[in-house]
Amino acid sequence: MPRSKKFRRARLFVIVLAVLLVAAVAGGGYWGVSTVRSSFPEVSGTVKVAGMSTPVDVKRDANGIPQLYADTSEDLFRAQGYVQAQDRFWEMDVRRHITAGRLSEMFGSGQVETDSFLRTMGWRRVAQQEYDTQLSPDTKKYLKAYTDGVNAWLSEHPGGASASVEYAMLGAVNGSYKPEAWDPVDSVAWLKAMAWSLSGNLQEEIDRSLLAQNFSQDQVAQLYPDYPYDRNGTIVKTGQVGKDGKYQPVDSQAAPAGTAQGRATTQALLTGISNQIAAMPQLLGPQGQGIGSNSWVVSGAHTTTGKPLLANDPHLGPEMPSVWYQMGLHCRKTGPACGFDTAGFTFAGMPGVVIGHNKDVAWGFTNLGADVTDLYLEKVTGPDTYQVDGQDRKFETRKETIKVAGGTDRTITVRTTGHGPLISDQSTEQQDVGKYAPLSGAGPDRAGGYGVALDWTALKPAKTMDAVFKLDKAANWSDFQGAAADFAVPAQNLIYADTKGNIGYQAPGLVPVRGKGDGRYPAPGWDSSYDWKKDYVPFASLPYSYNPAVGYIVTANQAVVDRSYPYLLTNDWEYGTRAKEITDQIESRLKNGGRISPDDMQQMQLDNTSVMAQTLVPLLLKVNITDPYVREAQDLLKDWNYHQDASSAAAAYYNGVWRQLLTLAFGQKFPADLRAKGDCLLRQKHDPTLPEDAVGSTVTVTECGTRDAKKAQPDGGDRWMEVVRTLLTQPQSSWWNYIDSDHRPQKGLGNLLAEAMKDARQELTSKMGKDISTWSWGRLHTLTLKEPTLGTDDSSIASGLVHKLLNRGPYQLSGGSAAVDATGWNAAAGYEVDWVPSMRMVVDLSDFDASQWVNVGGASGHAFHANYNDQTAVWARGDLLPWAFSTDKVDAATKNKLVLTNG
């Protein structure tokens, strides 16, 4: 956030404004209420919108969720743009400044480094290329109509308090800011943001390199164990890729005739990212391994309804308002003039529906986790050159000027290699990667470290926006695969069901074909044999399943296929803990001819079992604890059912022990650049002023972690569960060596478990008191929904008042990082929830009106609006809301109706 003198002085006005708003709204004062309510949308009556050919009805239910009815596709998307701007324009405006690298224009000099990262990566530039060269005429027509709708609303609300409370507060520090007109590319660019958030193993590649400072490659490999194929299985039974390049599934019906099986291959257009990897999770949610989703579909042969049931809950970082926006888009009569009848979840700022159903099919997403990013070590031979195959090549360079509100414009230079931009030019973390990343063979003199460049598939112009509209209109499996063929980034697991009773799965996305190397560590950029091939894995070769004999499909970020598959998708799968738990629940319900109901699907989404506890707790109970103070806590684990309910004292203590175990076994040994800021340890280090063998050359120093807490390691996710599960069979492993609370070295698994239980008892006592009867997991495991710009600024005394206006919570939650009810937390940082099931839905293909859904937050982006946060309590309880789809049911649920007519 801003730091200039002008902005610091103006912050005093924010304090006054925040005080007045909080006090006035709380007291019902006219000024405060009118200021807040002036930005609320019109939801009834008639509004003129330029360009409408015929009236569009906007029907909102009690939760403010809009269902739109139009006669033409252009009118439908024009209305979608207008309505989304009514509810969420501040969010839309911030999002387009993120994707364009222009946050400093709104928030001042504090965002220059983030903008430098975004400009270096060039999301907006690639989105413009997509719009200009890749998207179909129909998609462009829909984007332009959507843009016209947004701008029709914006012409009525040019900025200031009439647009939202956030603009009123921003105006106190940046009075010259006014939102500019929306552009179709603003919508396309948001897909790049989501691709970044779900971009695979980039963080793992970085972390492996940084771990190489302290550990051998064999030791690092122990911290990234192989995927447990035998225990947790794969999404599909691995088929073969035939001589014709087409994937041939096993245990699955043949795809219907006419299925799309091809995708044009083109040479990648590569640019890159910069040094603000650490800043991006604050805006988009945590990135990388551990962040996943759940989806599964059950055939009608195994359901109580006789038709398929489909469930989905994507896991993303929580924020206010929600990343998702619920909506229905209906043509009064589907045909050539208007081809849509769909409802579900989309993004504010983007037309169409991303996840949901239409009148024929339903679909859901989870992150495939394909390795689509590679770091390359580059030997820089001069200011303008780098080395490839023994020859110097010139960098491609460009300058980017960043405008700064209340400050001086900044100009950055981006140097780009054949692999992508040299991100180490501006990133301290990437410079460390260049210093420490191990090499498998000889390389040029490292000197002060190599430069580091990044290759990423999302920076190739593609047709993902086309895919969204194709999904919305899909009528069958062939249409669905045709849409999937265009779904380039982010690579997702797509599940499918239709009203005829079919179910399916398709892996889409651009997946690189590497020369040498496997993506685990940075590759030697000076050796062209490590470059990506010109073409990606052909879509026809990607795995799919259609009506598998088992009668259900589960995707929860587990491995898609086993190692017999001929292409490398990734080496960094999630470890399948959630997928196995969901599969086991389905199988248990299907025993002896049982059938699965919609209520069963909902209950499975709420499974908060700690699978790791089932292995670890019996070992903890065997440890002989003599201190009655600690033994009292240990006894909580007796007869625990392993459920991580918010009310459970045992769950609180177990997770406390898990956190301490990870700290003792791993955190104590990790370098500072993987540990959380404020995590300080005493280290024995050599005094560089003395010879290494001199007496007294080793000194004790305090070394503190430098990483943002949400990205610190060990985070305790399912990779760490697999690491610990393996090491439990090696009780004398050196990983079980640790320093106890009296700063004495200790060894052995049994001793470490005793120390972890003691340390957890002390930590939880400090947080919740000595009386363990008052402990509960929910007291530690809380969720606060934060507005991601003003609502996360902690730089002034105004912060708490602004937070009171914009943020909501805390909420005490059940669940855990590797549970199906995936309320994630980072064990290296604490217990606060930092990623969640961002929405939940259960779709009933026998009767779409019997489907249910829920969002985090609400439909409105306006603080203090009745629909700003009305769904969070429902979501936190694990409940779902009715999801009306047919015209009759929508009319019955309608509380407010607005008609948009030609202006």
XYZ file of C-alpha atoms in Angstrom, residues 118-611:
494
model
C 3.099 -8.259 -13.390
C 4.530 -6.089 -16.154
C 7.493 -8.418 -16.511
C 5.162 -11.372 -16.889
C 2.934 -9.508 -19.316
C -0.490 -10.998 -18.595
C -2.293 -8.113 -20.210
C -0.050 -8.212 -23.286
C -0.759 -11.907 -23.826
C -4.486 -11.386 -23.237
C -4.446 -8.695 -25.930
C -2.729 -11.111 -28.316
C -5.379 -13.727 -27.531
C -8.144 -11.269 -28.284
C -6.509 -10.091 -31.498
C -5.435 -13.445 -32.957
C -7.050 -16.429 -31.229
C -10.643 -15.864 -30.170
C -13.618 -16.668 -32.376
C -15.871 -13.944 -33.804
C -18.729 -15.091 -31.543
C -16.533 -14.885 -28.423
C -15.425 -11.375 -29.361
C -19.053 -10.421 -29.931
C -20.003 -11.664 -26.459
C -17.023 -9.906 -24.856
C -17.918 -6.636 -26.556
C -21.541 -6.907 -25.420
C -20.413 -7.627 -21.853
C -18.086 -4.617 -22.044
C -20.937 -2.390 -23.220
C -22.993 -3.458 -20.215
C -20.189 -2.694 -17.751
C -19.626 0.707 -19.329
C -23.342 1.487 -19.297
C -23.268 1.052 -15.513
C -19.980 2.929 -15.208
C -21.400 5.914 -17.083
C -23.973 6.194 -14.277
C -21.319 5.759 -11.547
C -18.114 7.442 -12.743
C -16.366 7.011 -9.376
C -16.354 8.214 -5.799
C -18.749 7.138 -3.070
C -21.568 6.523 -5.570
C -19.618 3.532 -6.911
C -18.723 1.913 -3.561
C -17.421 2.678 -0.065
C -13.962 1.560 -1.166
C -13.840 4.354 -3.745
C -14.783 6.837 -1.044
C -11.861 5.654 1.088
C -9.489 5.504 -1.867
C -10.504 9.039 -2.769
C -9.242 10.266 0.597
C -5.695 9.293 -0.397
C -5.929 9.379 -4.188
C -8.575 11.931 -5.071
C -7.558 12.078 -8.719
C -8.393 8.435 -9.379
C -11.417 7.717 -11.568
C -12.163 4.303 -13.096
C -11.590 4.192 -16.832
C -13.867 2.454 -19.334
C -13.953 -1.333 -19.353
C -12.281 -3.140 -22.238
C -12.864 -6.695 -23.541
C -9.234 -7.567 -22.811
C -9.825 -6.730 -19.141
C -12.086 -9.795 -19.065
C -9.705 -12.098 -20.939
C -6.755 -11.164 -18.725
C -8.351 -12.545 -15.544
C -7.851 -16.067 -16.899
C -4.102 -15.380 -16.633
C -4.483 -14.554 -12.956
C -6.234 -17.841 -12.276
C -3.632 -19.695 -14.349
C -0.924 -18.160 -12.153
C -2.716 -19.183 -8.986
C -3.000 -22.774 -10.268
C 0.278 -22.971 -12.181
C 1.656 -26.182 -10.711
C 5.027 -26.846 -9.174
C 6.927 -23.576 -9.598
C 7.195 -23.098 -5.836
C 8.395 -26.681 -5.394
C 11.102 -26.110 -7.983
C 12.209 -22.988 -6.114
C 12.101 -24.675 -2.718
C 14.138 -27.660 -3.877
C 16.840 -25.280 -5.057
C 16.871 -23.341 -1.805
C 16.981 -26.551 0.229
C 20.118 -27.477 -1.711
C 21.951 -24.878 0.416
C 21.755 -27.229 3.408
C 20.984 -30.703 2.064
C 22.142 -33.191 -0.543
C 19.859 -34.060 -3.470
C 19.138 -37.418 -1.805
C 18.032 -35.633 1.377
C 15.877 -33.211 -0.621
C 14.327 -36.181 -2.422
C 13.240 -37.565 0.961
C 11.210 -34.381 1.413
C 9.488 -34.935 -1.956
C 8.609 -38.645 -1.876
C 7.169 -40.535 -4.823
C 3.412 -40.580 -5.270
C 1.842 -43.636 -3.518
C 0.200 -45.175 -6.603
C -0.574 -48.469 -4.883
C -2.282 -46.857 -1.883
C -4.079 -43.839 -3.321
C -4.543 -44.736 -6.982
C -5.117 -42.520 -10.019
C -8.077 -40.670 -11.495
C -8.342 -43.019 -14.473
C -7.045 -46.505 -15.079
C -4.116 -45.690 -17.324
C -4.757 -46.432 -20.985
C -2.422 -46.344 -23.955
C -1.578 -43.782 -26.593
C -1.934 -45.515 -29.949
C 0.215 -45.134 -33.047
C -2.276 -42.540 -34.273
C -1.529 -40.442 -31.167
C -4.990 -40.949 -29.683
C -5.480 -41.897 -26.039
C -7.197 -45.278 -25.655
C -8.891 -45.607 -22.249
C -9.373 -48.884 -20.408
C -12.377 -49.810 -18.243
C -14.369 -47.198 -20.112
C -16.798 -46.971 -23.009
C -15.533 -45.713 -26.330
C -16.210 -42.019 -26.862
C -19.221 -41.302 -29.106
C -18.579 -40.656 -32.772
C -17.771 -37.050 -33.519
C -15.751 -36.466 -30.339
C -13.215 -33.683 -30.746
C -9.782 -35.331 -30.781
C -7.480 -32.697 -32.237
C -5.844 -29.430 -31.298
C -3.624 -27.237 -33.415
C -0.053 -27.042 -32.145
C 1.911 -23.815 -32.325
C 5.249 -22.555 -31.108
C 5.027 -21.041 -27.652
C 5.193 -17.309 -27.151
C 7.166 -16.940 -23.957
C 7.682 -14.037 -21.652
C 7.682 -14.325 -17.853
C 7.324 -13.316 -14.300
C 9.355 -11.210 -11.877
C 10.274 -11.229 -8.279
C 6.891 -10.739 -6.662
C 5.977 -14.420 -6.316
C 5.784 -13.876 -2.575
C 3.339 -10.969 -2.949
C 0.875 -12.700 -5.258
C -0.738 -15.140 -2.784
C -1.976 -12.104 -0.841
C -3.968 -11.120 -3.932
C -4.995 -14.483 -5.366
C -4.672 -16.961 -2.514
C -1.840 -19.385 -1.778
C -0.175 -20.918 -4.816
C 1.308 -24.292 -5.579
C 1.239 -27.737 -4.027
C -1.311 -28.232 -1.260
C -3.927 -26.056 -2.904
C -6.462 -28.238 -4.651
C -10.119 -29.056 -5.021
C -12.609 -31.898 -4.803
C -14.987 -33.115 -7.469
C -16.671 -36.400 -8.123
C -19.520 -37.754 -10.171
C -21.579 -40.899 -9.583
C -23.495 -42.720 -12.302
C -27.278 -42.965 -12.029
C -26.875 -46.729 -11.703
C -25.593 -46.047 -8.173
C -27.743 -43.094 -7.061
C -31.130 -42.860 -5.397
C -32.311 -40.504 -8.160
C -31.523 -42.849 -11.054
C -29.466 -40.106 -12.732
C -25.905 -38.875 -12.118
C -24.999 -36.709 -9.147
C -22.030 -34.324 -9.426
C -20.243 -32.497 -6.590
C -17.531 -29.836 -6.731
C -15.729 -27.582 -4.233
C -12.666 -25.726 -5.577
C -10.096 -24.727 -2.951
C -8.850 -21.146 -3.197
C -7.705 -18.367 -0.932
C -10.571 -16.754 1.026
C -11.311 -13.108 0.400
C -14.086 -10.552 0.598
C -16.025 -10.503 -1.644
C -15.744 -14.090 -2.819
C -13.660 -14.966 -5.849
C -16.848 -16.549 -7.268
C -20.087 -14.953 -8.447
C -23.291 -17.025 -8.747
C -25.493 -16.350 -11.737
C -27.993 -17.768 -14.210
C -27.900 -16.875 -17.922
C -31.073 -17.859 -19.763
C -32.339 -17.341 -23.278
C -36.115 -17.164 -23.213
C -36.020 -19.378 -26.298
C -32.800 -21.168 -27.212
C -31.886 -21.112 -30.877
C -29.559 -19.412 -33.360
C -30.239 -15.929 -31.959
C -29.769 -16.953 -28.330
C -28.050 -20.202 -27.461
C -27.582 -20.173 -23.701
C -29.498 -21.652 -20.775
C -26.930 -22.101 -18.009
C -26.314 -21.327 -14.353
C -23.434 -21.653 -11.943
C -20.315 -19.898 -10.740
C -18.321 -17.357 -12.685
C -15.859 -14.530 -12.037
C -16.911 -10.919 -11.670
C -15.410 -9.222 -14.702
C -15.807 -12.151 -17.086
C -18.835 -13.197 -19.179
C -20.297 -16.688 -19.188
C -20.446 -19.386 -16.504
C -17.229 -21.187 -15.542
C -18.520 -24.072 -13.384
C -22.124 -25.254 -13.269
C -24.695 -26.790 -15.588
C -26.974 -26.031 -18.506
C -30.190 -27.794 -19.487
C -28.299 -30.863 -20.747
C -24.962 -31.291 -18.960
C -23.130 -30.422 -15.742
C -19.415 -29.996 -15.187
C -16.895 -29.327 -12.447
C -13.205 -28.441 -12.132
C -10.252 -29.425 -9.994
C -6.654 -28.436 -10.595
C -4.819 -31.006 -12.705
C -1.472 -29.795 -11.340
C 0.433 -30.292 -14.585
C 3.998 -28.986 -14.518
C 3.664 -26.071 -16.924
C 6.432 -23.857 -15.499
C 10.171 -24.409 -15.681
C 13.039 -22.353 -14.320
C 16.182 -22.113 -16.450
C 19.616 -21.194 -15.123
C 21.139 -18.738 -17.575
C 24.845 -17.944 -17.922
C 24.910 -14.173 -18.349
C 28.064 -13.148 -20.234
C 27.472 -9.407 -20.351
C 24.853 -6.685 -19.943
C 23.284 -7.618 -23.274
C 24.214 -11.284 -23.743
C 23.794 -14.794 -22.368
C 25.222 -18.154 -23.439
C 23.545 -21.036 -25.322
C 25.513 -24.012 -26.672
C 28.778 -22.116 -26.245
C 27.605 -19.082 -28.221
C 26.539 -15.657 -26.996
C 22.997 -14.537 -27.711
C 21.469 -11.133 -27.180
C 18.696 -10.537 -24.685
C 15.406 -9.222 -25.944
C 14.786 -6.125 -23.855
C 11.870 -3.822 -23.235
C 11.120 -0.988 -20.857
C 7.958 -0.706 -18.784
C 6.871 2.549 -17.160
C 4.806 2.245 -13.986
C 2.667 5.249 -13.077
C 2.557 5.855 -9.326
C -0.279 7.708 -7.598
C 1.199 10.413 -5.365
C 4.723 9.579 -6.485
C 7.234 9.496 -9.301
C 6.799 7.181 -12.257
C 9.166 4.191 -12.269
C 10.722 2.596 -15.351
C 11.954 -1.001 -15.305
C 13.933 -2.941 -17.902
C 13.021 -6.528 -18.645
C 15.689 -8.780 -20.170
C 14.301 -11.858 -21.897
C 16.057 -15.029 -23.009
C 14.777 -17.701 -25.346
C 13.151 -19.338 -22.319
C 11.550 -16.224 -20.908
C 12.371 -13.147 -18.841
C 15.334 -13.082 -16.510
C 13.326 -12.917 -13.302
C 16.462 -12.936 -11.158
C 17.198 -9.358 -12.270
C 14.684 -8.145 -9.703
C 14.074 -11.093 -7.360
C 16.242 -11.851 -4.351
C 14.685 -15.311 -4.013
C 15.441 -16.101 -7.643
C 19.011 -14.864 -7.208
C 19.349 -17.429 -4.425
C 17.972 -20.088 -6.778
C 20.733 -19.136 -9.200
C 23.320 -19.471 -6.433
C 22.197 -22.782 -4.944
C 20.323 -24.794 -7.581
C 22.199 -28.081 -8.086
C 23.457 -29.208 -11.498
C 23.369 -32.768 -12.791
C 26.521 -32.247 -14.852
C 29.219 -29.717 -15.675
C 28.180 -26.137 -16.345
C 29.769 -22.750 -16.951
C 31.481 -21.033 -14.044
C 28.750 -20.140 -11.538
C 30.716 -17.179 -10.122
C 28.159 -15.127 -8.173
C 25.282 -17.286 -9.375
C 23.440 -17.830 -12.622
C 20.577 -15.769 -13.847
C 17.160 -17.434 -13.695
C 14.555 -17.294 -16.483
C 11.047 -18.718 -16.505
C 9.121 -20.634 -19.149
C 5.294 -20.855 -18.662
C 2.510 -22.089 -20.935
C 0.064 -19.356 -19.899
C 2.116 -16.836 -21.843
C 1.179 -18.429 -25.143
C -1.967 -16.898 -26.649
C -4.735 -19.493 -26.564
C -8.487 -20.038 -26.802
C -9.556 -20.593 -23.192
C -12.191 -17.863 -23.420
C -13.736 -19.724 -26.376
C -13.844 -22.838 -24.201
C -15.952 -21.109 -21.540
C -18.755 -20.323 -23.988
C -18.516 -23.791 -25.562
C -18.931 -25.384 -22.128
C -21.965 -23.205 -21.449
C -23.662 -24.458 -24.635
C -22.472 -28.090 -24.597
C -25.290 -30.580 -25.173
C -23.372 -33.863 -24.995
C -19.987 -35.517 -24.424
C -18.730 -34.600 -27.906
C -19.489 -30.916 -27.309
C -17.851 -31.137 -23.894
C -14.633 -32.569 -25.329
C -14.704 -29.945 -28.049
C -14.766 -27.273 -25.362
C -12.035 -29.024 -23.392
C -9.787 -29.011 -26.473
C -9.699 -25.199 -26.269
C -9.205 -25.064 -22.489
C -5.494 -24.249 -22.533
C -4.721 -22.731 -19.110
C -5.020 -23.342 -16.259
C -4.890 -27.099 -16.904
C -7.852 -28.568 -15.019
C -9.460 -31.929 -14.357
C -12.881 -31.628 -16.013
C -15.685 -33.931 -14.839
C -18.939 -34.365 -16.718
C -22.480 -35.671 -16.379
C -25.521 -35.385 -18.614
C -29.256 -35.862 -18.348
C -29.055 -39.022 -20.448
C -27.083 -40.693 -17.660
C -23.526 -40.477 -18.991
C -20.516 -39.483 -16.878
C -16.977 -38.663 -17.931
C -13.592 -37.110 -17.268
C -11.209 -35.186 -19.510
C -7.707 -33.843 -18.880
C -7.222 -30.697 -20.978
C -4.566 -27.990 -21.127
C -1.252 -27.082 -22.675
C 1.367 -29.443 -21.223
C 4.955 -29.013 -22.410
C 7.064 -31.790 -23.878
C 10.566 -31.410 -22.455
C 13.845 -32.363 -24.028
C 16.096 -33.406 -21.160
C 15.104 -32.804 -17.567
C 11.943 -33.492 -15.610
C 11.034 -30.139 -14.043
C 12.111 -30.978 -10.498
C 15.072 -28.571 -10.528
C 16.015 -25.595 -12.683
C 17.425 -26.702 -16.035
C 20.708 -25.513 -17.585
C 19.603 -22.830 -20.014
C 22.979 -22.852 -21.803
C 22.218 -26.376 -23.104
C 19.471 -26.280 -25.738
C 18.775 -30.006 -25.308
C 16.820 -29.045 -22.156
C 14.474 -26.729 -24.075
C 10.776 -27.464 -24.468
C 9.774 -28.998 -27.764
C 7.885 -26.885 -30.276
C 4.614 -28.762 -29.779
C 2.701 -29.572 -26.599
C 1.192 -32.911 -25.605
C -1.536 -33.366 -28.251
C -5.066 -33.030 -26.907
C -5.911 -36.361 -28.557
C -3.253 -38.002 -26.336
C -4.499 -36.592 -23.037
C -6.294 -39.010 -20.663
C -10.064 -39.261 -20.514
C -12.729 -41.642 -19.244
C -16.309 -42.087 -20.420
C -18.806 -44.166 -18.440
C -16.170 -46.207 -16.557
C -17.333 -49.617 -15.400
C -16.846 -48.733 -11.732
C -19.665 -46.181 -12.070
C -18.007 -43.109 -10.555
C -15.057 -40.764 -11.068
C -13.159 -38.923 -8.319
C -10.774 -36.027 -8.917
C -9.081 -34.418 -5.935
C -5.677 -33.447 -7.357
C -4.333 -36.988 -7.173
C -2.239 -38.464 -9.994
C -4.233 -38.658 -13.217
C -2.356 -41.673 -14.598
C 0.476 -43.958 -13.525
C 4.028 -43.991 -14.838
C 3.174 -46.125 -17.836
C 1.661 -43.047 -19.511
C 4.129 -41.960 -22.210
C 4.104 -38.219 -21.472
C 5.326 -36.471 -18.329
C 2.448 -34.482 -16.828
C 4.221 -33.720 -13.537
C 6.376 -35.227 -10.824
C 4.644 -33.167 -8.155
C 1.145 -34.578 -7.823
C -0.784 -34.004 -4.664
C -0.490 -37.244 -2.693
C -4.099 -38.397 -3.010
C -5.188 -38.260 0.652
C -8.512 -36.553 -0.109
C -9.124 -38.637 -3.223
C -8.648 -41.890 -1.322
C -10.968 -40.733 1.462
C -13.708 -39.767 -1.030
C -13.290 -43.042 -2.922
C -13.508 -45.041 0.314
C -16.700 -43.208 1.284
C -18.291 -43.903 -2.086
C -17.316 -47.565 -1.921
C -18.655 -47.938 1.625
C -22.010 -46.528 0.546
C -22.206 -48.808 -2.472
C -21.569 -51.999 -0.491
C -24.337 -54.592 -0.697
C -26.163 -52.724 -3.432
C -26.369 -49.386 -1.622
C -27.083 -46.168 -3.467
C -25.837 -42.630 -3.017
C -28.260 -39.768 -2.381
C -27.814 -36.008 -2.823
C -27.536 -35.757 0.979
C -24.690 -38.294 0.870
C -22.839 -36.114 -1.642
C -23.199 -33.115 0.657
C -22.079 -35.057 3.722
C -18.989 -36.333 1.924
C -17.979 -32.727 1.214
C -17.951 -32.145 4.981
C -15.718 -35.103 5.905
C -13.071 -33.600 8.196
C -11.233 -36.822 9.091
C -7.491 -36.503 9.675
C -6.124 -39.496 7.797
